[in-house]
Amino acid sequence: MLTPSDQWDNEWQEIPGPEAVLIGVVNNPQLLPLQGKTLADIAKNVEQGSMDALFDLLIEDHALTSVAVFGMSEPDVSLALQQPWVSIDNDSSGTSPEGLLDRNILIPVPTAPFLAFCAKYVREEHKLTLEDAPTQFSALPAQRMHFTDRGVIKAGMSADIVIFDPASIHDVANLRKAQSLS
Protein backbone atom coordinates (compact mmCIF):
# COMPACT_ATOMS: atom_id res chain seq x y z
CA MET A 1 0.00 0.00 0.00
CA LEU A 2 2.89 2.35 0.62
CA THR A 3 4.63 1.53 -2.65
CA PRO A 4 3.19 3.18 -5.76
CA SER A 5 2.34 0.59 -8.41
CA ASP A 6 0.66 0.47 -11.77
CA GLN A 7 0.04 -3.27 -11.35
CA TRP A 8 -3.06 -2.86 -9.16
CA ASP A 9 -5.49 -0.14 -8.10
CA ASN A 10 -3.79 1.23 -5.00
CA GLU A 11 -6.50 3.50 -3.60
CA TRP A 12 -4.27 4.35 -0.64
CA GLN A 13 -1.96 6.19 -3.03
CA GLU A 14 -4.89 8.01 -4.63
CA ILE A 15 -6.32 9.72 -1.54
CA PRO A 16 -5.00 12.72 0.40
CA GLY A 17 -4.51 10.61 3.53
CA PRO A 18 -6.32 8.84 6.38
CA GLU A 19 -8.55 11.89 6.90
CA ALA A 20 -10.20 10.94 3.57
CA VAL A 21 -11.43 7.59 4.92
CA LEU A 22 -14.69 7.81 6.88
CA ILE A 23 -15.82 4.74 8.81
CA GLY A 24 -19.43 4.07 7.84
CA VAL A 25 -20.84 0.76 8.96
CA VAL A 26 -19.26 -1.70 11.37
CA ASN A 27 -20.66 -5.10 12.26
CA ASN A 28 -18.97 -5.63 15.62
CA PRO A 29 -21.20 -3.85 18.19
CA GLN A 30 -18.13 -2.92 20.24
CA LEU A 31 -16.90 -0.82 17.32
CA LEU A 32 -20.09 1.24 16.92
CA PRO A 33 -18.45 4.33 18.49
CA LEU A 34 -16.06 4.39 15.50
CA GLN A 35 -18.84 4.96 12.97
CA GLY A 36 -18.60 8.48 11.62
CA LYS A 37 -14.96 8.92 12.53
CA THR A 38 -12.15 9.21 10.04
CA LEU A 39 -9.28 6.79 9.99
CA ALA A 40 -7.06 9.72 11.03
CA ASP A 41 -9.27 10.32 14.11
CA ILE A 42 -9.13 6.65 15.06
CA ALA A 43 -5.36 6.37 14.61
CA LYS A 44 -4.80 9.46 16.72
CA ASN A 45 -7.14 8.18 19.45
CA VAL A 46 -5.40 4.80 19.71
CA GLU A 47 -1.95 6.35 19.20
CA GLN A 48 -1.10 4.21 16.18
CA GLY A 49 -0.16 4.81 12.62
CA SER A 50 -3.17 5.01 10.33
CA MET A 51 -2.36 1.77 8.53
CA ASP A 52 -1.99 -0.18 11.79
CA ALA A 53 -5.26 1.33 13.04
CA LEU A 54 -6.95 0.29 9.79
CA PHE A 55 -5.67 -3.28 9.99
CA ASP A 56 -6.67 -3.60 13.65
CA LEU A 57 -10.15 -2.30 12.83
CA LEU A 58 -10.55 -4.78 9.98
CA ILE A 59 -9.41 -7.65 12.20
CA GLU A 60 -11.78 -6.65 15.03
CA ASP A 61 -14.67 -6.24 12.57
CA HIS A 62 -13.87 -9.45 10.65
CA ALA A 63 -13.16 -7.36 7.51
CA LEU A 64 -16.84 -6.32 7.31
CA THR A 65 -16.29 -2.58 7.80
CA SER A 66 -17.79 -0.22 5.21
CA VAL A 67 -16.14 3.10 4.51
CA ALA A 68 -16.59 6.21 2.43
CA VAL A 69 -13.39 7.22 0.67
CA PHE A 70 -13.06 10.82 -0.45
CA GLY A 71 -10.43 10.63 -3.15
CA MET A 72 -12.07 12.00 -6.26
CA SER A 73 -10.96 15.39 -7.52
CA GLU A 74 -13.69 17.89 -8.33
CA PRO A 75 -12.39 18.63 -11.86
CA ASP A 76 -12.43 14.89 -12.64
CA VAL A 77 -15.94 14.48 -11.23
CA SER A 78 -17.20 17.47 -13.17
CA LEU A 79 -15.69 16.22 -16.42
CA ALA A 80 -17.00 12.69 -15.91
CA LEU A 81 -20.52 13.89 -15.18
CA GLN A 82 -20.65 15.64 -18.52
CA GLN A 83 -19.99 12.45 -20.48
CA PRO A 84 -23.11 10.89 -22.02
CA TRP A 85 -22.08 7.36 -21.00
CA VAL A 86 -21.61 8.17 -17.28
CA SER A 87 -24.43 7.24 -14.95
CA ILE A 88 -24.97 8.39 -11.38
CA ASP A 89 -25.20 5.95 -8.48
CA ASN A 90 -24.59 5.85 -4.76
CA ASP A 91 -23.28 3.32 -2.29
CA SER A 92 -26.53 3.00 -0.38
CA SER A 93 -28.34 -0.28 -0.20
CA GLY A 94 -31.56 1.68 0.16
CA THR A 95 -32.45 0.17 3.51
CA SER A 96 -34.75 1.83 5.99
CA PRO A 97 -33.21 4.53 8.20
CA GLU A 98 -35.13 3.00 11.10
CA GLY A 99 -35.74 -0.49 12.46
CA LEU A 100 -33.85 -3.71 11.86
CA LEU A 101 -32.02 -2.48 8.77
CA ASP A 102 -30.93 0.93 10.07
CA ARG A 103 -27.23 0.08 10.34
CA ASN A 104 -26.42 1.14 6.78
CA ILE A 105 -25.77 4.78 7.52
CA LEU A 106 -22.90 5.24 5.10
CA ILE A 107 -25.25 7.24 2.88
CA PRO A 108 -27.63 8.92 5.35
CA VAL A 109 -30.36 9.44 2.77
CA PRO A 110 -30.21 7.20 -0.32
CA THR A 111 -31.55 10.01 -2.51
CA ALA A 112 -29.00 12.58 -1.29
CA PRO A 113 -26.51 12.12 -4.14
CA PHE A 114 -29.22 12.80 -6.71
CA LEU A 115 -30.41 15.92 -4.91
CA ALA A 116 -26.83 17.16 -4.62
CA PHE A 117 -26.24 16.36 -8.29
CA CYS A 118 -29.25 18.42 -9.41
CA ALA A 119 -28.43 21.33 -7.14
CA LYS A 120 -24.70 21.55 -7.84
CA TYR A 121 -24.09 20.32 -11.36
CA VAL A 122 -27.39 21.30 -12.99
CA ARG A 123 -28.64 24.44 -11.27
CA GLU A 124 -25.47 26.04 -9.88
CA GLU A 125 -22.68 25.05 -12.26
CA HIS A 126 -24.70 24.38 -15.45
CA LYS A 127 -22.63 21.29 -16.29
CA LEU A 128 -25.80 19.50 -17.46
CA THR A 129 -29.30 20.55 -18.37
CA LEU A 130 -32.20 19.62 -16.16
CA GLU A 131 -33.59 17.62 -19.06
CA ASP A 132 -30.39 15.56 -19.44
CA ALA A 133 -29.75 14.85 -15.75
CA PRO A 134 -32.47 12.18 -15.25
CA THR A 135 -30.96 10.19 -18.10
CA GLN A 136 -27.80 9.76 -16.05
CA PHE A 137 -29.55 8.52 -12.93
CA SER A 138 -32.53 6.75 -14.42
CA ALA A 139 -32.55 5.77 -18.10
CA LEU A 140 -28.84 5.01 -18.47
CA PRO A 141 -28.54 2.83 -15.33
CA ALA A 142 -31.74 0.98 -16.30
CA GLN A 143 -30.28 0.27 -19.75
CA ARG A 144 -26.99 -0.94 -18.29
CA MET A 145 -28.83 -3.26 -15.90
CA HIS A 146 -31.03 -4.52 -18.77
CA PHE A 147 -34.22 -3.33 -17.06
CA THR A 148 -36.29 -3.06 -20.19
CA ASP A 149 -39.40 -1.70 -18.47
CA ARG A 150 -37.76 1.10 -16.48
CA GLY A 151 -35.84 4.34 -16.83
CA VAL A 152 -38.13 6.38 -19.06
CA ILE A 153 -41.68 7.62 -18.90
CA LYS A 154 -43.53 5.86 -21.67
CA ALA A 155 -46.72 3.81 -22.09
CA GLY A 156 -46.30 0.29 -20.75
CA MET A 157 -43.25 1.13 -18.65
CA SER A 158 -42.98 1.04 -14.86
CA ALA A 159 -42.10 4.45 -13.52
CA ASP A 160 -41.51 6.28 -10.29
CA ILE A 161 -41.98 9.98 -10.83
CA VAL A 162 -40.45 12.65 -8.63
CA ILE A 163 -41.81 16.18 -8.81
CA PHE A 164 -39.58 18.92 -7.44
CA ASP A 165 -38.81 22.59 -7.74
CA PRO A 166 -35.47 22.88 -9.59
CA ALA A 167 -34.88 26.31 -8.05
CA SER A 168 -34.98 25.01 -4.50
CA ILE A 169 -33.85 21.38 -4.64
CA HIS A 170 -30.91 20.74 -2.31
CA ASP A 171 -29.24 18.04 -0.29
CA VAL A 172 -29.46 18.31 3.50
CA ALA A 173 -27.84 14.95 4.24
CA ASN A 174 -24.55 15.11 6.08
CA LEU A 175 -22.37 12.02 6.43
CA ARG A 176 -20.63 13.11 9.61
CA LYS A 177 -23.84 14.35 11.26
CA ALA A 178 -25.68 11.16 10.32
CA GLN A 179 -22.83 9.04 11.67
CA SER A 180 -22.81 10.86 15.00
CA LEU A 181 -26.54 10.26 15.44
CA SER A 182 -26.20 6.51 15.17
Backbone as CSV, one residue per row, in Angstrom:
resi,resn,N_x,N_y,N_z,CA_x,CA_y,CA_z,C_x,C_y,C_z
1,MET,0.816,-1.201,0.000,0.000,0.000,0.000,0.858,1.264,0.000
2,LEU,2.028,1.174,0.576,2.893,2.346,0.625,3.736,2.519,-0.632
3,THR,3.816,1.479,-1.445,4.627,1.533,-2.648,3.741,1.799,-3.864
4,PRO,3.972,2.917,-4.542,3.192,3.176,-5.759,3.370,2.045,-6.768
5,SER,2.276,1.673,-7.440,2.341,0.586,-8.414,1.296,0.823,-9.490
6,ASP,1.646,0.440,-10.702,0.657,0.473,-11.774,0.132,-0.938,-12.055
7,GLN,0.468,-1.883,-11.180,0.044,-3.269,-11.345,-1.311,-3.558,-10.699
8,TRP,-1.759,-2.683,-9.815,-3.060,-2.856,-9.156,-3.573,-1.495,-8.722
9,ASP,-4.868,-1.403,-8.474,-5.493,-0.140,-8.099,-5.222,0.130,-6.623
10,ASN,-4.206,0.923,-6.365,-3.791,1.227,-5.000,-4.492,2.505,-4.539
11,GLU,-5.713,2.343,-4.011,-6.498,3.496,-3.596,-5.802,4.301,-2.507
12,TRP,-4.999,3.642,-1.709,-4.274,4.351,-0.638,-3.399,5.451,-1.221
13,GLN,-2.823,5.210,-2.383,-1.958,6.187,-3.030,-2.757,7.289,-3.726
14,GLU,-4.060,7.084,-3.877,-4.894,8.013,-4.628,-5.671,8.988,-3.752
15,ILE,-5.583,8.838,-2.435,-6.325,9.722,-1.536,-5.368,10.659,-0.819
16,PRO,-5.881,11.776,-0.302,-5.005,12.722,0.398,-4.351,12.128,1.644
17,GLY,-5.040,11.209,2.316,-4.509,10.605,3.526,-5.618,9.974,4.330
18,PRO,-5.332,9.541,5.564,-6.322,8.840,6.375,-7.522,9.710,6.765
19,GLU,-7.403,11.012,6.632,-8.549,11.888,6.900,-9.603,11.765,5.797
20,ALA,-9.266,11.125,4.688,-10.198,10.945,3.574,-10.932,9.610,3.644
21,VAL,-10.758,8.868,4.742,-11.433,7.587,4.923,-12.375,7.717,6.115
22,LEU,-13.672,7.671,5.846,-14.691,7.812,6.884,-15.292,6.442,7.171
23,ILE,-15.260,6.031,8.434,-15.824,4.735,8.810,-17.344,4.860,8.786
24,GLY,-17.980,4.003,8.003,-19.426,4.069,7.843,-20.147,3.052,8.693
25,VAL,-20.099,1.803,8.283,-20.843,0.755,8.964,-19.860,-0.276,9.497
26,VAL,-20.026,-0.615,10.765,-19.264,-1.704,11.373,-20.250,-2.778,11.799
27,ASN,-19.785,-3.995,11.875,-20.660,-5.099,12.263,-20.435,-5.542,13.700
28,ASN,-19.272,-5.300,14.229,-18.972,-5.633,15.617,-19.578,-4.541,16.505
29,PRO,-20.545,-4.866,17.352,-21.199,-3.850,18.186,-20.228,-3.049,19.058
30,GLN,-19.111,-3.639,19.422,-18.126,-2.921,20.241,-17.462,-1.787,19.463
31,LEU,-17.541,-1.837,18.157,-16.904,-0.820,17.319,-17.855,0.291,16.900
32,LEU,-19.110,0.230,17.318,-20.093,1.244,16.923,-19.638,2.683,17.191
33,PRO,-18.908,2.948,18.279,-18.452,4.329,18.490,-17.506,4.853,17.401
34,LEU,-16.977,3.967,16.568,-16.061,4.393,15.504,-16.797,4.871,14.257
35,GLN,-18.078,4.523,14.138,-18.842,4.963,12.975,-18.880,6.491,12.947
36,GLY,-18.591,7.035,11.773,-18.602,8.484,11.623,-17.272,9.140,11.910
37,LYS,-16.288,8.365,12.282,-14.959,8.919,12.534,-14.071,8.623,11.331
38,THR,-13.099,9.478,11.117,-12.150,9.212,10.044,-11.075,8.269,10.544
39,LEU,-10.395,7.657,9.626,-9.279,6.788,9.991,-8.209,7.601,10.720
40,ALA,-8.020,8.857,10.336,-7.056,9.724,11.026,-7.466,9.926,12.480
41,ASP,-8.765,10.145,12.736,-9.265,10.315,14.106,-9.005,9.066,14.940
42,ILE,-9.289,7.916,14.347,-9.130,6.650,15.065,-7.662,6.394,15.380
43,ALA,-6.796,6.593,14.403,-5.361,6.368,14.607,-4.823,7.277,15.708
44,LYS,-5.250,8.524,15.696,-4.802,9.462,16.723,-5.290,9.026,18.099
45,ASN,-6.539,8.581,18.179,-7.140,8.176,19.451,-6.453,6.956,20.054
46,VAL,-6.049,6.015,19.195,-5.396,4.803,19.707,-3.875,4.909,19.655
47,GLU,-3.383,6.078,19.260,-1.947,6.350,19.202,-1.202,5.313,18.366
48,GLN,-1.703,5.127,17.137,-1.097,4.207,16.177,-0.951,4.925,14.849
49,GLY,-0.184,4.331,13.982,-0.160,4.811,12.619,-1.486,4.469,11.962
50,SER,-1.858,5.217,10.952,-3.166,5.012,10.332,-3.314,3.625,9.713
51,MET,-2.258,3.089,9.135,-2.356,1.775,8.527,-2.537,0.689,9.589
52,ASP,-1.807,0.787,10.708,-1.987,-0.183,11.792,-3.396,-0.084,12.374
53,ALA,-3.898,1.142,12.525,-5.257,1.329,13.043,-6.273,0.708,12.085
54,LEU,-6.061,0.878,10.786,-6.953,0.292,9.787,-6.940,-1.230,9.880
55,PHE,-5.760,-1.824,9.938,-5.673,-3.279,9.992,-6.295,-3.823,11.271
56,ASP,-6.061,-3.161,12.390,-6.670,-3.596,13.652,-8.192,-3.523,13.580
57,LEU,-8.706,-2.451,12.982,-10.152,-2.303,12.833,-10.719,-3.433,11.972
58,LEU,-10.068,-3.718,10.863,-10.551,-4.781,9.985,-10.515,-6.143,10.669
59,ILE,-9.495,-6.383,11.468,-9.410,-7.649,12.202,-10.540,-7.730,13.225
60,GLU,-10.733,-6.659,13.994,-11.781,-6.655,15.028,-13.183,-6.734,14.433
61,ASP,-13.351,-6.233,13.209,-14.668,-6.236,12.571,-14.787,-7.354,11.538
62,HIS,-13.871,-8.295,11.554,-13.873,-9.445,10.648,-13.945,-9.003,9.185
63,ALA,-13.256,-7.910,8.868,-13.164,-7.360,7.509,-14.527,-7.002,6.925
64,LEU,-15.498,-6.657,7.781,-16.838,-6.319,7.314,-17.135,-4.824,7.410
65,THR,-16.126,-4.026,7.654,-16.294,-2.581,7.796,-16.571,-1.938,6.442
66,SER,-17.526,-1.003,6.414,-17.795,-0.218,5.209,-17.285,1.193,5.430
67,VAL,-16.700,1.751,4.398,-16.143,3.098,4.510,-16.573,3.955,3.332
68,ALA,-16.473,5.255,3.528,-16.594,6.211,2.430,-15.192,6.770,2.224
69,VAL,-14.731,6.730,0.989,-13.392,7.218,0.668,-13.539,8.467,-0.197
70,PHE,-12.952,9.543,0.254,-13.055,10.822,-0.449,-11.761,11.087,-1.210
71,GLY,-11.663,10.497,-2.393,-10.434,10.630,-3.147,-10.612,11.180,-4.548
72,MET,-11.831,11.512,-4.905,-12.068,12.001,-6.256,-11.838,13.506,-6.312
73,SER,-11.191,13.957,-7.372,-10.960,15.390,-7.522,-12.174,16.023,-8.194
74,GLU,-12.520,17.207,-7.778,-13.689,17.891,-8.326,-13.595,18.096,-9.841
75,PRO,-12.455,18.500,-10.396,-12.393,18.631,-11.859,-12.664,17.302,-12.583
76,ASP,-12.174,16.190,-12.027,-12.430,14.888,-12.642,-13.906,14.521,-12.563
77,VAL,-14.515,14.769,-11.409,-15.940,14.477,-11.232,-16.761,15.296,-12.216
78,SER,-16.466,16.576,-12.283,-17.203,17.472,-13.172,-17.090,17.030,-14.624
79,LEU,-15.896,16.676,-15.046,-15.687,16.220,-16.416,-16.436,14.910,-16.669
80,ALA,-16.332,13.987,-15.741,-17.001,12.692,-15.907,-18.509,12.858,-16.008
81,LEU,-19.078,13.709,-15.185,-20.522,13.885,-15.183,-21.054,14.431,-16.497
82,GLN,-20.217,15.062,-17.253,-20.649,15.643,-18.525,-20.577,14.651,-19.687
83,GLN,-20.104,13.448,-19.421,-19.991,12.449,-20.480,-21.321,11.706,-20.620
84,PRO,-21.796,11.503,-21.832,-23.115,10.887,-22.021,-23.195,9.424,-21.586
85,TRP,-22.076,8.766,-21.396,-22.080,7.358,-20.999,-21.935,7.168,-19.483
86,VAL,-21.796,8.257,-18.736,-21.606,8.167,-17.281,-22.959,8.222,-16.585
87,SER,-23.192,7.246,-15.721,-24.428,7.242,-14.948,-24.111,7.539,-13.484
88,ILE,-25.119,7.989,-12.773,-24.966,8.385,-11.378,-25.508,7.273,-10.493
89,ASP,-24.796,6.995,-9.419,-25.198,5.954,-8.481,-24.758,6.386,-7.096
90,ASN,-25.123,5.620,-6.104,-24.591,5.850,-4.762,-24.295,4.506,-4.123
91,ASP,-23.695,4.547,-2.965,-23.283,3.325,-2.286,-24.337,2.794,-1.334
92,SER,-25.491,3.394,-1.322,-26.527,3.004,-0.381,-27.219,1.733,-0.832
93,SER,-27.557,0.909,0.138,-28.337,-0.278,-0.200,-29.820,0.046,-0.200
94,GLY,-30.165,1.266,0.179,-31.560,1.681,0.161,-32.372,1.110,1.297
95,THR,-31.720,0.714,2.378,-32.454,0.166,3.505,-33.095,1.278,4.323
96,SER,-34.019,0.889,5.156,-34.748,1.832,5.992,-33.811,2.536,6.961
97,PRO,-34.025,3.830,7.209,-33.205,4.525,8.202,-33.613,4.183,9.631
98,GLU,-34.652,3.386,9.775,-35.134,2.995,11.099,-35.388,1.494,11.121
99,GLY,-35.387,0.916,12.311,-35.742,-0.492,12.459,-34.563,-1.425,12.307
100,LEU,-34.861,-2.662,11.917,-33.848,-3.713,11.860,-32.735,-3.446,10.864
101,LEU,-33.013,-2.698,9.831,-32.020,-2.483,8.765,-31.345,-1.131,8.842
102,ASP,-31.415,-0.455,9.977,-30.932,0.928,10.067,-29.429,1.062,10.223
103,ARG,-28.672,-0.013,10.126,-27.231,0.084,10.338,-26.487,0.623,9.130
104,ASN,-27.109,0.634,7.975,-26.422,1.138,6.779,-26.554,2.649,6.723
105,ILE,-25.695,3.320,7.448,-25.772,4.778,7.516,-24.660,5.436,6.723
106,LEU,-23.984,4.672,5.891,-22.904,5.245,5.099,-23.427,6.384,4.231
107,ILE,-24.564,6.171,3.604,-25.253,7.239,2.884,-26.495,7.531,3.712
108,PRO,-26.542,8.668,4.417,-27.626,8.918,5.353,-29.005,8.985,4.722
109,VAL,-29.097,9.407,3.505,-30.359,9.438,2.768,-30.032,8.921,1.376
110,PRO,-30.589,7.766,0.975,-30.212,7.197,-0.322,-30.421,8.134,-1.507
111,THR,-31.320,9.090,-1.399,-31.550,10.005,-2.514,-30.622,11.215,-2.491
112,ALA,-29.844,11.388,-1.446,-29.000,12.580,-1.293,-28.070,12.836,-2.472
113,PRO,-27.398,11.823,-3.019,-26.506,12.118,-4.145,-27.239,12.709,-5.347
114,PHE,-28.468,12.294,-5.568,-29.216,12.799,-6.708,-29.669,14.240,-6.476
115,LEU,-30.039,14.540,-5.252,-30.406,15.918,-4.913,-29.189,16.826,-5.059
116,ALA,-28.057,16.371,-4.523,-26.828,17.159,-4.616,-26.424,17.351,-6.077
117,PHE,-26.565,16.308,-6.866,-26.239,16.360,-8.289,-27.058,17.443,-8.987
118,CYS,-28.379,17.424,-8.766,-29.255,18.415,-9.415,-28.934,19.832,-8.943
119,ALA,-28.711,19.984,-7.665,-28.430,21.325,-7.142,-27.091,21.850,-7.658
120,LYS,-26.047,21.068,-7.507,-24.700,21.545,-7.837,-24.422,21.574,-9.332
121,TYR,-24.559,20.436,-9.984,-24.092,20.321,-11.364,-25.106,20.792,-12.414
122,VAL,-26.378,20.821,-12.043,-27.388,21.302,-12.990,-27.691,22.775,-12.728
123,ARG,-28.199,23.080,-11.541,-28.641,24.441,-11.266,-27.496,25.427,-11.075
124,GLU,-26.514,25.080,-10.242,-25.473,26.036,-9.883,-24.351,26.144,-10.908
125,GLU,-23.858,25.017,-11.391,-22.684,25.048,-12.265,-23.009,24.856,-13.743
126,HIS,-24.251,24.532,-14.059,-24.701,24.378,-15.452,-23.843,23.395,-16.242
127,LYS,-23.414,22.321,-15.599,-22.632,21.290,-16.292,-23.537,20.407,-17.143
128,LEU,-24.801,20.271,-16.737,-25.800,19.501,-17.463,-27.111,20.250,-17.437
129,THR,-27.963,19.944,-18.394,-29.295,20.546,-18.371,-30.199,19.721,-17.466
130,LEU,-31.236,20.327,-16.992,-32.202,19.622,-16.156,-32.860,18.490,-16.941
131,GLU,-32.992,18.660,-18.231,-33.591,17.616,-19.058,-32.649,16.413,-19.225
132,ASP,-31.354,16.649,-19.252,-30.392,15.564,-19.440,-30.058,14.813,-18.151
133,ALA,-30.154,15.464,-17.019,-29.752,14.854,-15.752,-30.472,13.542,-15.440
134,PRO,-31.802,13.458,-15.580,-32.466,12.184,-15.249,-31.991,11.008,-16.087
135,THR,-31.503,11.271,-17.281,-30.961,10.186,-18.099,-29.815,9.518,-17.370
136,GLN,-28.984,10.321,-16.703,-27.804,9.763,-16.048,-28.123,9.014,-14.765
137,PHE,-29.236,9.310,-14.117,-29.548,8.520,-12.929,-30.845,7.740,-13.028
138,SER,-31.343,7.574,-14.244,-32.533,6.745,-14.417,-32.415,5.893,-15.689
139,ALA,-32.522,6.516,-16.840,-32.547,5.766,-18.098,-31.248,5.001,-18.348
140,LEU,-30.126,5.657,-18.195,-28.841,5.006,-18.470,-28.566,3.830,-17.525
141,PRO,-28.736,3.990,-16.202,-28.538,2.827,-15.326,-29.513,1.689,-15.643
142,ALA,-30.765,2.022,-15.959,-31.741,0.977,-16.303,-31.285,0.216,-17.548
143,GLN,-30.778,0.935,-18.540,-30.284,0.274,-19.750,-29.107,-0.639,-19.436
144,ARG,-28.187,-0.144,-18.626,-26.994,-0.942,-18.291,-27.344,-2.199,-17.503
145,MET,-28.411,-2.108,-16.704,-28.832,-3.259,-15.901,-29.821,-4.144,-16.665
146,HIS,-30.103,-3.775,-17.906,-31.034,-4.518,-18.772,-32.445,-4.558,-18.195
147,PHE,-32.845,-3.474,-17.538,-34.218,-3.327,-17.063,-35.008,-2.721,-18.222
148,THR,-35.647,-3.531,-18.963,-36.294,-3.064,-20.187,-37.598,-2.313,-19.948
149,ASP,-38.140,-2.385,-18.734,-39.403,-1.698,-18.474,-39.231,-0.506,-17.538
150,ARG,-38.014,0.006,-17.417,-37.756,1.101,-16.481,-36.841,2.154,-17.106
151,GLY,-36.809,3.318,-16.450,-35.840,4.345,-16.829,-36.380,5.498,-17.632
152,VAL,-37.517,5.298,-18.285,-38.126,6.378,-19.058,-39.629,6.384,-18.795
153,ILE,-40.230,7.515,-19.041,-41.682,7.617,-18.897,-42.288,7.385,-20.274
154,LYS,-42.985,6.257,-20.386,-43.528,5.856,-21.671,-44.627,4.829,-21.410
155,ALA,-45.622,4.764,-22.258,-46.720,3.812,-22.095,-46.176,2.395,-21.952
156,GLY,-46.698,1.667,-20.973,-46.301,0.288,-20.752,-45.075,0.116,-19.882
157,MET,-44.457,1.199,-19.475,-43.247,1.130,-18.648,-43.615,1.338,-17.179
158,SER,-42.841,0.750,-16.287,-42.977,1.036,-14.862,-42.220,2.325,-14.595
159,ALA,-42.781,3.175,-13.764,-42.097,4.453,-13.524,-42.395,4.974,-12.128
160,ASP,-41.372,5.502,-11.509,-41.509,6.281,-10.290,-41.226,7.710,-10.711
161,ILE,-42.132,8.597,-10.403,-41.982,9.981,-10.828,-41.760,10.859,-9.603
162,VAL,-40.756,11.710,-9.694,-40.451,12.650,-8.633,-40.728,14.056,-9.166
163,ILE,-41.523,14.798,-8.424,-41.814,16.176,-8.809,-41.109,17.080,-7.807
164,PHE,-40.333,18.037,-8.313,-39.579,18.922,-7.438,-39.434,20.286,-8.075
165,ASP,-39.060,21.237,-7.265,-38.810,22.590,-7.743,-37.314,22.710,-8.022
166,PRO,-36.901,22.816,-9.274,-35.468,22.878,-9.588,-34.762,24.075,-8.972
167,ALA,-35.490,25.122,-8.650,-34.877,26.312,-8.054,-34.559,26.119,-6.576
168,SER,-35.209,25.155,-5.936,-34.982,25.014,-4.496,-34.464,23.643,-4.080
169,ILE,-34.328,22.717,-5.012,-33.846,21.382,-4.642,-32.444,21.485,-4.043
170,HIS,-32.218,20.749,-2.961,-30.908,20.745,-2.312,-30.772,19.505,-1.445
171,ASP,-29.571,19.216,-1.091,-29.240,18.041,-0.291,-28.965,18.499,1.138
172,VAL,-29.684,17.949,2.097,-29.458,18.307,3.496,-28.777,17.177,4.263
173,ALA,-28.504,16.065,3.580,-27.838,14.947,4.238,-26.398,15.328,4.551
174,ASN,-25.907,14.822,5.652,-24.546,15.107,6.079,-23.963,13.823,6.643
175,LEU,-22.943,13.286,5.990,-22.373,12.018,6.435,-21.917,12.056,7.884
176,ARG,-21.162,13.068,8.242,-20.635,13.109,9.611,-21.747,13.293,10.637
177,LYS,-22.734,14.139,10.328,-23.840,14.351,11.258,-24.640,13.061,11.406
178,ALA,-24.920,12.397,10.281,-25.682,11.160,10.325,-24.934,10.097,11.122
179,GLN,-23.627,10.030,10.948,-22.831,9.045,11.667,-22.887,9.300,13.164
180,SER,-22.835,10.556,13.573,-22.807,10.863,14.999,-24.150,10.608,15.665
181,LEU,-25.228,10.513,14.881,-26.542,10.261,15.436,-26.778,8.778,15.655
182,SER,-25.960,7.942,15.064,-26.199,6.508,15.169,-25.717,5.946,16.480
